[in-house]
MMTF fields as JSON, N, C-alpha, C and O atoms, coordinates in Angstrom:
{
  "mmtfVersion": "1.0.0",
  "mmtfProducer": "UNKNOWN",
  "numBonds": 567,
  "numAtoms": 568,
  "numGroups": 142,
  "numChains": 1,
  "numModels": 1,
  "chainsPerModel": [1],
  "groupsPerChain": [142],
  "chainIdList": ["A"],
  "bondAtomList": [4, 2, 8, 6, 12, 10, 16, 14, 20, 18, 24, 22, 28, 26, 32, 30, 36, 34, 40, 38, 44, 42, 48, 46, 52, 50, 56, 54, 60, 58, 64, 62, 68, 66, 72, 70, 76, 74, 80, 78, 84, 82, 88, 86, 92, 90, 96, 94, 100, 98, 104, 102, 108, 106, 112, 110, 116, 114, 120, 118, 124, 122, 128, 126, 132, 130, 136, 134, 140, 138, 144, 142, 148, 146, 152, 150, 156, 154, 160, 158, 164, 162, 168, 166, 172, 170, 176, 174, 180, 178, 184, 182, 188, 186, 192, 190, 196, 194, 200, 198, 204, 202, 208, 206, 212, 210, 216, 214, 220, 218, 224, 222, 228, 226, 232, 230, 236, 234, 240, 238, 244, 242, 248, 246, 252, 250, 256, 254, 260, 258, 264, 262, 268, 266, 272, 270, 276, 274, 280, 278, 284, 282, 288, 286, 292, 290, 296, 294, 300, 298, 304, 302, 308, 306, 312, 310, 316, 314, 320, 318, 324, 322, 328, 326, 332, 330, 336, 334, 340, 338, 344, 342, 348, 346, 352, 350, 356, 354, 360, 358, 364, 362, 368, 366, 372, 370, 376, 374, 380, 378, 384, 382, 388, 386, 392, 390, 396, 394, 400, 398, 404, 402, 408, 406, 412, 410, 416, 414, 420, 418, 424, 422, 428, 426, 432, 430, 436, 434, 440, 438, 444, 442, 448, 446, 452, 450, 456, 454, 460, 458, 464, 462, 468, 466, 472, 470, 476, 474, 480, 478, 484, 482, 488, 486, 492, 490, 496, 494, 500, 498, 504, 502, 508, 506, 512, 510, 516, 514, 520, 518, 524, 522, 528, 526, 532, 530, 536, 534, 540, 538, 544, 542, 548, 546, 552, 550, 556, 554, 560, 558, 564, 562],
  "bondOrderList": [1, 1, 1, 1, 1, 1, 1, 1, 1, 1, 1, 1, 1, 1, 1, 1, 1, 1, 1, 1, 1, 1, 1, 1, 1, 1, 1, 1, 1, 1, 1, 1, 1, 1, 1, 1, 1, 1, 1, 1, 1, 1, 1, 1, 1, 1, 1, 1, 1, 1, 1, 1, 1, 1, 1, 1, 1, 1, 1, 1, 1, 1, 1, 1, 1, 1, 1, 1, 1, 1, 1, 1, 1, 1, 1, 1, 1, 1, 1, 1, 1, 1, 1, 1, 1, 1, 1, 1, 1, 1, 1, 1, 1, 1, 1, 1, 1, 1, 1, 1, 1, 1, 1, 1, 1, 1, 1, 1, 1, 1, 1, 1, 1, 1, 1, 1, 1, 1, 1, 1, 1, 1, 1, 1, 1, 1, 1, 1, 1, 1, 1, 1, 1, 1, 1, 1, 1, 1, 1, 1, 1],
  "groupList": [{"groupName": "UNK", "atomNameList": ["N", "CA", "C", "O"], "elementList": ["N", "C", "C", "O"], "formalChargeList": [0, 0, 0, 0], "bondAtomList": [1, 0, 2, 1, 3, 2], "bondOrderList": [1, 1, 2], "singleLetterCode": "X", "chemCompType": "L-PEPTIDE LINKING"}],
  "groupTypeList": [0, 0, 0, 0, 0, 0, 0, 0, 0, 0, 0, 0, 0, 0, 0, 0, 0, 0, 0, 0, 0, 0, 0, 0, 0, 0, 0, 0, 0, 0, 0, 0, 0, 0, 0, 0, 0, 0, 0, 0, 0, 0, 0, 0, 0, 0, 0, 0, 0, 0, 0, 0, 0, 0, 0, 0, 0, 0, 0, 0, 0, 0, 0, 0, 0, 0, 0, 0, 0, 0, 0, 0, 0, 0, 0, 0, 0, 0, 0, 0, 0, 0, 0, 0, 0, 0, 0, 0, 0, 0, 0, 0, 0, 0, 0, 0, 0, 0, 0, 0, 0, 0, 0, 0, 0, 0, 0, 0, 0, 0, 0, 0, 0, 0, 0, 0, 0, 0, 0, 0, 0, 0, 0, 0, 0, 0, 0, 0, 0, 0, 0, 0, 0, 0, 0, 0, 0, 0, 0, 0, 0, 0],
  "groupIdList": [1, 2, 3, 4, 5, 6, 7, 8, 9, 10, 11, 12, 13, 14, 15, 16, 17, 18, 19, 20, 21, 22, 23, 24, 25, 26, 27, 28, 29, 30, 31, 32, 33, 34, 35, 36, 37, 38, 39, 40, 41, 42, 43, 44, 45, 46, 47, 48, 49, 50, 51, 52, 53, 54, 55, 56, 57, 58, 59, 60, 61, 62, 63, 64, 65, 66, 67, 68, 69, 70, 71, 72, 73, 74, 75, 76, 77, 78, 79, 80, 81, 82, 83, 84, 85, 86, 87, 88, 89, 90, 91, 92, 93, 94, 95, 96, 97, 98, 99, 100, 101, 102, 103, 104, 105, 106, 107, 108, 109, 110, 111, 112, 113, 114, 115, 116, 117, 118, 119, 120, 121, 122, 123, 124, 125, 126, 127, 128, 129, 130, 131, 132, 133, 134, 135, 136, 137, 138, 139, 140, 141, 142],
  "secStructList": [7, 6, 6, 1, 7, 7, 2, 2, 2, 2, 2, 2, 2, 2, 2, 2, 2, 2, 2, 2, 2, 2, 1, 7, 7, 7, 5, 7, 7, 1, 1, 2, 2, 2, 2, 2, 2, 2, 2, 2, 6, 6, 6, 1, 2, 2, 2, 2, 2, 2, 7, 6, 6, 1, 7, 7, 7, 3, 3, 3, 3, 3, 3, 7, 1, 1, 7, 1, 7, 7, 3, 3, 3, 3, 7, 1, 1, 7, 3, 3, 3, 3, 3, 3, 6, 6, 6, 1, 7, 5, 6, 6, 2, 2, 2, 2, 2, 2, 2, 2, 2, 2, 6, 1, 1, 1, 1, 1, 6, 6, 2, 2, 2, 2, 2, 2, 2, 2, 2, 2, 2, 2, 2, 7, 2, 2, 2, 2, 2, 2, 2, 2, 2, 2, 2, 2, 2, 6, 1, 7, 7, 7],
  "xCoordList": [53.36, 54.547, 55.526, 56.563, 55.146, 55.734, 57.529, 58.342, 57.713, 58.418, 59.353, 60.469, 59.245, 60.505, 59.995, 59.972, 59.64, 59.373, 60.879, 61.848, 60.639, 62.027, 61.743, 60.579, 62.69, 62.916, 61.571, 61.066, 60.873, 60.043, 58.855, 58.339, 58.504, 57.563, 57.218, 56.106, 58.607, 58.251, 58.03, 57.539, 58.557, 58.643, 56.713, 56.048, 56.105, 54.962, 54.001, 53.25, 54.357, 53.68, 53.689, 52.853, 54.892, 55.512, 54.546, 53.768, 54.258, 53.889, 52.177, 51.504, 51.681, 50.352, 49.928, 48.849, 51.058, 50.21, 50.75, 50.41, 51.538, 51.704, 50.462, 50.156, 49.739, 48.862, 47.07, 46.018, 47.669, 46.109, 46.023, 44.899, 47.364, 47.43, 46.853, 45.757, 46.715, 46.172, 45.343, 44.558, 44.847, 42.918, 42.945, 43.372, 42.32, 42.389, 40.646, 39.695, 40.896, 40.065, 39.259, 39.496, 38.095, 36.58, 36.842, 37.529, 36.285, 36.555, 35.331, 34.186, 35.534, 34.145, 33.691, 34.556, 32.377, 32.483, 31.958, 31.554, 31.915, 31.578, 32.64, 33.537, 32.445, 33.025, 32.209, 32.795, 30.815, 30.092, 29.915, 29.382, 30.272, 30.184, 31.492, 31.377, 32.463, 33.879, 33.677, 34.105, 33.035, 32.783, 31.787, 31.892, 31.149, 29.84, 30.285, 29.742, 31.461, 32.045, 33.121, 33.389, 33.393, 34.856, 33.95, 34.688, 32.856, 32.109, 31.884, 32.143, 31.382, 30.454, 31.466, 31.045, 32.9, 34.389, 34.683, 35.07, 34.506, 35.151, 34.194, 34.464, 32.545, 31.603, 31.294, 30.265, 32.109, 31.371, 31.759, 32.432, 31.639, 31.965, 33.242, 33.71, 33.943, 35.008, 36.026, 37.037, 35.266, 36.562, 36.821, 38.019, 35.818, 36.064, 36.695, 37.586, 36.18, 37.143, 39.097, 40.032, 38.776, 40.018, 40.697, 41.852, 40.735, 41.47, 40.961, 40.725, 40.987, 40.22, 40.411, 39.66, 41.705, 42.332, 42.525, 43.188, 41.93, 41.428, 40.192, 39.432, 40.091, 39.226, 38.118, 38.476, 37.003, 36.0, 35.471, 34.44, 36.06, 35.501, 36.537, 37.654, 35.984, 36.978, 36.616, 35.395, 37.351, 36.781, 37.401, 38.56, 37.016, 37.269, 37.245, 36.423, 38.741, 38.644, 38.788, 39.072, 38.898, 39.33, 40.156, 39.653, 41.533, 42.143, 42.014, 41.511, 42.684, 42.71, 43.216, 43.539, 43.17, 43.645, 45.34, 46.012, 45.67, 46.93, 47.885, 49.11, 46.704, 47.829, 48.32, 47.552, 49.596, 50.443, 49.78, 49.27, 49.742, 49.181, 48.055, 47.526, 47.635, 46.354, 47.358, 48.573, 46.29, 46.867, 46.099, 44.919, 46.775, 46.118, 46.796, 47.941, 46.008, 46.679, 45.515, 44.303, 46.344, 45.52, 46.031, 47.122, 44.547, 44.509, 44.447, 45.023, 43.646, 44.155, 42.148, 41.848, 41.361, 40.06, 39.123, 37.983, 40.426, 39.61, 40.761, 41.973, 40.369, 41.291, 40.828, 39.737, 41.99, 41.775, 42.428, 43.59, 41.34, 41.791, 41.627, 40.567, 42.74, 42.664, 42.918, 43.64, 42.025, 41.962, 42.12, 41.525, 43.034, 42.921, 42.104, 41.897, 41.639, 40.182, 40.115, 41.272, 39.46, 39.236, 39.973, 39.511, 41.153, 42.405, 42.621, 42.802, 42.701, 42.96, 41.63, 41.599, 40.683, 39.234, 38.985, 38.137, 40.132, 40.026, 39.96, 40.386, 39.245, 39.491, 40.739, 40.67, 41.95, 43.161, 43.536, 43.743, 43.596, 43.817, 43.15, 43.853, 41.868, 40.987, 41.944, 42.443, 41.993, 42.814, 44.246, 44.518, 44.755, 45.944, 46.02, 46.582, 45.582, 44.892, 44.031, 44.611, 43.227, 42.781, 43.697, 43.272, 44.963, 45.775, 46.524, 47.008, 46.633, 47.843, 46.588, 46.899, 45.305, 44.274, 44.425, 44.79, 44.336, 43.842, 45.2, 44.91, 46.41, 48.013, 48.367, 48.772, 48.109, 48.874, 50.271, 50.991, 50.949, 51.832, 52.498, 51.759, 53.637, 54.088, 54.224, 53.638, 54.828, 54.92, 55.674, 56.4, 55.597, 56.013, 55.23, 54.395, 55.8, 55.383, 53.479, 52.68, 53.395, 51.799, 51.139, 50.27, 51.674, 50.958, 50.862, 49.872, 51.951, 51.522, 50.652, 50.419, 50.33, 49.758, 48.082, 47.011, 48.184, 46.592, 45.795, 44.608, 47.2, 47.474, 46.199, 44.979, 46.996, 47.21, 45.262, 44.44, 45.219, 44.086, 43.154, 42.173, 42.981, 41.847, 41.751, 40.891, 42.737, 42.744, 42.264, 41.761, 42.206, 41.325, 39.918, 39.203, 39.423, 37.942, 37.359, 36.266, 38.17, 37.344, 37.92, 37.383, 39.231, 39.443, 39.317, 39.307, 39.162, 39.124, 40.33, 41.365, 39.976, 41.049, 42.032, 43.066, 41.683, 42.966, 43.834, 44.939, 42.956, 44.037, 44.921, 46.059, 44.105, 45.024, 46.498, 47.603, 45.859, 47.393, 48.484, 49.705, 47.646, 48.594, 49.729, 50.849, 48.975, 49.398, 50.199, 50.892, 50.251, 50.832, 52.443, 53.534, 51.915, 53.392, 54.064, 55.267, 53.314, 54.032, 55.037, 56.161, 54.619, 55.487, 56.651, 57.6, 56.518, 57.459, 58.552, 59.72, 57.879, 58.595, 60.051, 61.199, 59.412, 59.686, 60.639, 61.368, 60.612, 60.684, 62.428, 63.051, 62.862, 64.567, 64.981, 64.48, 66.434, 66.854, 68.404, 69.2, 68.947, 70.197, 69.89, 70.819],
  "yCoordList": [-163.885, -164.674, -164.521, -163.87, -165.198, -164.486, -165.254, -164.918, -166.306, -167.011, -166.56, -167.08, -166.218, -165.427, -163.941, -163.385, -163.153, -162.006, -161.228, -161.704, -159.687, -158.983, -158.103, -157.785, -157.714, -157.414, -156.173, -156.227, -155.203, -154.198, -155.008, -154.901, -156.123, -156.639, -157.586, -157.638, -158.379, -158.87, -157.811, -158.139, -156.611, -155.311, -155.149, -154.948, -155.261, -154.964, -155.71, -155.333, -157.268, -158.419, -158.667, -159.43, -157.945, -158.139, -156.821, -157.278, -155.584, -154.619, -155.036, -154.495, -155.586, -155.917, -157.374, -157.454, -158.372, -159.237, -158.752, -159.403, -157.613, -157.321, -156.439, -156.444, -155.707, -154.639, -155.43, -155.095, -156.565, -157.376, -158.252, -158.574, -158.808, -159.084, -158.211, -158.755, -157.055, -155.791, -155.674, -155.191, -155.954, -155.333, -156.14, -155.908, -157.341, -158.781, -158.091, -157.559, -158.447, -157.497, -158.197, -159.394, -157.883, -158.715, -159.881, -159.917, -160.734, -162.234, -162.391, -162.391, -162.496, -163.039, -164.455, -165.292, -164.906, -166.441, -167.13, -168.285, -166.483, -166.982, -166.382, -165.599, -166.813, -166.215, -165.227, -164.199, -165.297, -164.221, -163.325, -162.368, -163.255, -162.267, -161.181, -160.009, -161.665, -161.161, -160.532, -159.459, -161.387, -160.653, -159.322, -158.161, -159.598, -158.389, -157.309, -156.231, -157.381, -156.901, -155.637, -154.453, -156.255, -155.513, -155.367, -155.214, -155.389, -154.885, -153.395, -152.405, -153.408, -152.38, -151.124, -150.028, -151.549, -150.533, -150.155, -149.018, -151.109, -150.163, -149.399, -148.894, -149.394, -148.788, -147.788, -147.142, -147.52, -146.612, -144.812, -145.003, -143.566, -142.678, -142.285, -141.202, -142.911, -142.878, -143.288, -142.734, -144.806, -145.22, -144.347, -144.112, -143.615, -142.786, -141.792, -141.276, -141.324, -140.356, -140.232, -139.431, -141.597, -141.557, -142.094, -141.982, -142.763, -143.085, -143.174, -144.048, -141.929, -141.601, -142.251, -142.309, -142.754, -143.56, -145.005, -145.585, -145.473, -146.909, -147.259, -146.414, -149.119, -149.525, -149.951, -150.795, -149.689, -150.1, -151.083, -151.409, -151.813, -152.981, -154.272, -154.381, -155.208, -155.766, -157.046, -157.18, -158.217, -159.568, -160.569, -160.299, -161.236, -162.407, -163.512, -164.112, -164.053, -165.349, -166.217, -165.657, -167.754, -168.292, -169.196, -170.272, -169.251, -170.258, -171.099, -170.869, -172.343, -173.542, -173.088, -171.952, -174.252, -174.068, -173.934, -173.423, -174.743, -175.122, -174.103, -174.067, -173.111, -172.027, -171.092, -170.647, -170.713, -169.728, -168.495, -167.993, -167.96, -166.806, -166.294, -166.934, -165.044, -163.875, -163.31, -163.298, -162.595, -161.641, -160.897, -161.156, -159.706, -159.064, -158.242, -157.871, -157.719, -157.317, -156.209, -156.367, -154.776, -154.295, -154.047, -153.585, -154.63, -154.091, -152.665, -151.717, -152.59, -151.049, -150.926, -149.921, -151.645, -151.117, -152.01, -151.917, -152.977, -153.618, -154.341, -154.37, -154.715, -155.702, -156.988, -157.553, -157.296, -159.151, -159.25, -158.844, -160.294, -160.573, -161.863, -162.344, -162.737, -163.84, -163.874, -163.109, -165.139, -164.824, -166.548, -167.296, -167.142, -168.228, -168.587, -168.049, -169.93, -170.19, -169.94, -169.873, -169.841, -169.438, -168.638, -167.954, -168.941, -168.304, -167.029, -166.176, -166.473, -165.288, -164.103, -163.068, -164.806, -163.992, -163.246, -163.419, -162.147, -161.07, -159.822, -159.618, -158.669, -157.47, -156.482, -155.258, -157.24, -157.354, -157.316, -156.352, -158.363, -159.153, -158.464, -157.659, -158.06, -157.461, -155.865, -155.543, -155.289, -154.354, -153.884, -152.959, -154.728, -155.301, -155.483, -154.667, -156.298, -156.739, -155.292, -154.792, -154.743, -153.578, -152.557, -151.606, -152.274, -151.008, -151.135, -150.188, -152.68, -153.065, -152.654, -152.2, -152.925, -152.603, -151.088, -150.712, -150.212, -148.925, -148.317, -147.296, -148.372, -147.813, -148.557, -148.132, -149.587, -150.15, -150.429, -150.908, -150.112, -150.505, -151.653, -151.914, -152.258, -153.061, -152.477, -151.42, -152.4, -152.468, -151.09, -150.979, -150.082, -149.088, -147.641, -147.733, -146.762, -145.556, -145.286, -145.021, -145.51, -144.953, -145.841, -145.404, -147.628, -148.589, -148.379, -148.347, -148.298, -148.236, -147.028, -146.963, -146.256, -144.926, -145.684, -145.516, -146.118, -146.459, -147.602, -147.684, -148.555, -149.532, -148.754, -148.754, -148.193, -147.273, -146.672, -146.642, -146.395, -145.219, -146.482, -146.257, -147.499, -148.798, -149.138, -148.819, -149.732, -149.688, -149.098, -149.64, -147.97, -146.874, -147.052, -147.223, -147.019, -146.935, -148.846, -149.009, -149.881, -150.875, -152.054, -153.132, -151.376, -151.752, -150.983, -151.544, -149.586, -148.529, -147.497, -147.493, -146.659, -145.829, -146.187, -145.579, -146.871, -147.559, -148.678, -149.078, -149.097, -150.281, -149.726, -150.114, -148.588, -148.064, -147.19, -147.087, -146.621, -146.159, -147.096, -146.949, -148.16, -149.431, -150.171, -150.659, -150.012, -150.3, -149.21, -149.625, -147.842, -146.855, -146.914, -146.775, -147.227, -147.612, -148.709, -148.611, -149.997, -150.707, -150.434, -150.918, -149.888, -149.644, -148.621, -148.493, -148.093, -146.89, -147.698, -147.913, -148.082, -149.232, -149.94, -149.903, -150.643, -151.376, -151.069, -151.858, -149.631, -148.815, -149.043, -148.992, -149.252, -149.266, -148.172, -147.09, -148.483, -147.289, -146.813, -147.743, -145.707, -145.534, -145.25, -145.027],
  "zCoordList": [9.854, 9.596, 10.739, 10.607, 11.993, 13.068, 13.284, 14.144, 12.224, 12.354, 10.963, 10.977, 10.5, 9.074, 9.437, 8.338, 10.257, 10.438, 10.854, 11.446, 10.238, 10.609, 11.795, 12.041, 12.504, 13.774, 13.696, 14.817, 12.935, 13.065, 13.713, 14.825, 12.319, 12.608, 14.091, 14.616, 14.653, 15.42, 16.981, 18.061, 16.581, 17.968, 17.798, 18.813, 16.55, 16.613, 17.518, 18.417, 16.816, 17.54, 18.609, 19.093, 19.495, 20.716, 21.094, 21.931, 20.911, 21.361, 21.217, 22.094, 20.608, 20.156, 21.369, 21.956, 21.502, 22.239, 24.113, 25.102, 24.138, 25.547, 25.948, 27.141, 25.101, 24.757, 25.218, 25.763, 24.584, 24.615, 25.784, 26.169, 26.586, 28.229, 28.719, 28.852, 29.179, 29.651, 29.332, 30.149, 28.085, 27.791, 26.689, 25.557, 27.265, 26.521, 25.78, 26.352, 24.265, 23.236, 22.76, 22.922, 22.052, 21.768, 20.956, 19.936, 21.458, 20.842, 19.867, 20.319, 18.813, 17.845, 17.847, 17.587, 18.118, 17.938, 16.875, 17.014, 15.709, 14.837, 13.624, 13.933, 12.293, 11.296, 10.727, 10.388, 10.51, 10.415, 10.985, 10.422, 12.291, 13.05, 13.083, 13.441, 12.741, 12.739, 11.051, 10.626, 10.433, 8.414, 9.163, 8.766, 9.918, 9.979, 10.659, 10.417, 11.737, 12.281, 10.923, 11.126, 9.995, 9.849, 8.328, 7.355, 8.106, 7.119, 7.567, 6.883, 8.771, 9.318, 9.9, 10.271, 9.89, 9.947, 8.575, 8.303, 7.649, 6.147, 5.253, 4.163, 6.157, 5.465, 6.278, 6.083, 7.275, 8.372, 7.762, 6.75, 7.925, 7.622, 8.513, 8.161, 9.611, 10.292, 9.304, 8.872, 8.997, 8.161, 7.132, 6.977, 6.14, 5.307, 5.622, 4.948, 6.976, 6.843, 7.738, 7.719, 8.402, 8.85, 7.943, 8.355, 6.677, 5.634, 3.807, 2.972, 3.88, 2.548, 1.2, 0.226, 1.425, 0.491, 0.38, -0.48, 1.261, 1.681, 0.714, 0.241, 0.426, -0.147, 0.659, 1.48, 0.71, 1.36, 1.149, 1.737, 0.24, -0.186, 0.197, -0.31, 1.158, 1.378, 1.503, 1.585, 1.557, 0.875, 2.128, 2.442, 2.569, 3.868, 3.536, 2.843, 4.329, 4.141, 4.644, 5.703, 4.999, 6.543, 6.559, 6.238, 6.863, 6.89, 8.03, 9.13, 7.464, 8.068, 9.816, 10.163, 10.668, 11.705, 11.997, 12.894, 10.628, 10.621, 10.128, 10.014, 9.82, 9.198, 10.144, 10.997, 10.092, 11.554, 11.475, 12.476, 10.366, 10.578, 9.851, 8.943, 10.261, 9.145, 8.548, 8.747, 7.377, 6.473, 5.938, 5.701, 5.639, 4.738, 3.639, 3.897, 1.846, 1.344, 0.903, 1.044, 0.198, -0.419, -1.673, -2.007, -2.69, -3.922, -4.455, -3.92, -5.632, -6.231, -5.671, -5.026, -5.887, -5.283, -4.026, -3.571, -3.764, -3.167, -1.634, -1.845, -0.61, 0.326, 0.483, 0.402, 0.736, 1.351, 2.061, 2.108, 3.406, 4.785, 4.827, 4.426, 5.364, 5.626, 7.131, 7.77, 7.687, 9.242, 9.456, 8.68, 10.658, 10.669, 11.889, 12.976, 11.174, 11.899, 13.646, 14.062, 14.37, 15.713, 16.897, 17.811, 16.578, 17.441, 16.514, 17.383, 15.507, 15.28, 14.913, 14.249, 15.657, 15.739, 16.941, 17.817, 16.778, 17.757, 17.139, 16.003, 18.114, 17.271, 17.539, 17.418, 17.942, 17.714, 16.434, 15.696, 16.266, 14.225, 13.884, 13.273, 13.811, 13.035, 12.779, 11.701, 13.682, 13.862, 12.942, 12.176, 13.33, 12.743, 11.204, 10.473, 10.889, 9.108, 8.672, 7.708, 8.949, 8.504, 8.587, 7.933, 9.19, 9.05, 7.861, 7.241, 7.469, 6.165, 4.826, 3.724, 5.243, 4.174, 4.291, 3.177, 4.977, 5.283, 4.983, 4.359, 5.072, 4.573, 3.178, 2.096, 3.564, 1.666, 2.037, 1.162, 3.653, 3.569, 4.673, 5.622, 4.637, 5.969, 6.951, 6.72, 8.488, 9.51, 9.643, 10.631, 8.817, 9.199, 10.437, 11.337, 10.032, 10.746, 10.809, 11.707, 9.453, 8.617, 9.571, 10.325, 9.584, 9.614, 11.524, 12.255, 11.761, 13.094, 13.948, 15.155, 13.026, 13.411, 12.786, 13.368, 12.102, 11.375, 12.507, 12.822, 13.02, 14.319, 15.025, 14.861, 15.767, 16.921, 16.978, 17.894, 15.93, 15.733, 15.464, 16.173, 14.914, 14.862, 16.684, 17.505, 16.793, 18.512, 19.209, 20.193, 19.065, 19.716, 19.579, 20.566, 18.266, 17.928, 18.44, 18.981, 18.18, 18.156, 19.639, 19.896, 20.485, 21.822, 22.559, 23.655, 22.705, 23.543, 23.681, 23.014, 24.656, 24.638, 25.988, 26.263, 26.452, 27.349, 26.833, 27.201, 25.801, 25.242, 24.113, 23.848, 23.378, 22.534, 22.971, 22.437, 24.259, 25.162, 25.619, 25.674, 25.949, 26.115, 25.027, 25.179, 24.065, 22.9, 22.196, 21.266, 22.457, 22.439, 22.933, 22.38, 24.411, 25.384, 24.878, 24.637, 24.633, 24.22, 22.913, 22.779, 22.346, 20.897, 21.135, 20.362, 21.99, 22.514, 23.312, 22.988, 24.418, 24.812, 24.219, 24.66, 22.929, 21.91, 21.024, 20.422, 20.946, 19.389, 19.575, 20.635, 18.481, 18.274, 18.565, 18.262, 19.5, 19.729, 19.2, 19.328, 18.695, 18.317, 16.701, 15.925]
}
């Protein structure tokens, strides 16, 4: 919702697409491939154990082109990701949408640490430093 978004969220988006100029991140070209992709993260024993309290079960969906943004929510046993069609099939978004599944919460501290730590495992460890700086960068000050 990059357009009614509050100032945290847009420091994120701002720290996330300066992050992905620098280490422009895996493009999926299909929709199955991006479902097979973020199947094979919430079943992995990383994911278990980097978020024990996360649902592994998680449900995909695809919006229109016309829609501004992805999303994601988590239930009490399960997540849902909505991804809009072709332009938000990065493992950016992927990234991104799985930390709100994996915390349960918005754009806070948890979320950007869960950020931070997906980045790592599924862009590398230079993009996750990048993405590190950027948020530091970013981060409100006073």
């Amino acid at each position: 919702m990059r357009g009614t978004a509050d100032r945290e969220t847009l420091t994120i988006y701002a720290a996330e697409d300066a992050a992905a100029a620098d280490f422009p991140p895996r493009r999926y070209r299909t929709f199955a491939e991006l479902a097979a992709h973020v199947d094979s993260i919430v079943c992995s024993d990383w994911w278990a154990e980097s978020f024990p309290t996360a649902p592994t079960e998680v449900h995909l969906e695809r919006r229109s082109r016309t829609a501004t943004f992805s999303a994601a929510c988590r239930l009490e046993d399960a997540g849902i990701l909505w991804f809009v069609d072709g332009e938000h099939w990065t493992a950016a978004v992927v990234c991104h949408e799985l930390a709100h599944v994996a915390t349960g919460h918005d754009h806070d501290a948890r979320f950007r640490q869960a950020l931070v730590r997906l980045w790592r495992r599924e862009c590398g460890f230079p993009a996750a430093t990048g993405l590190t700086a950027q948020l530091a960068l970013r981060a409100p000050t006073g």
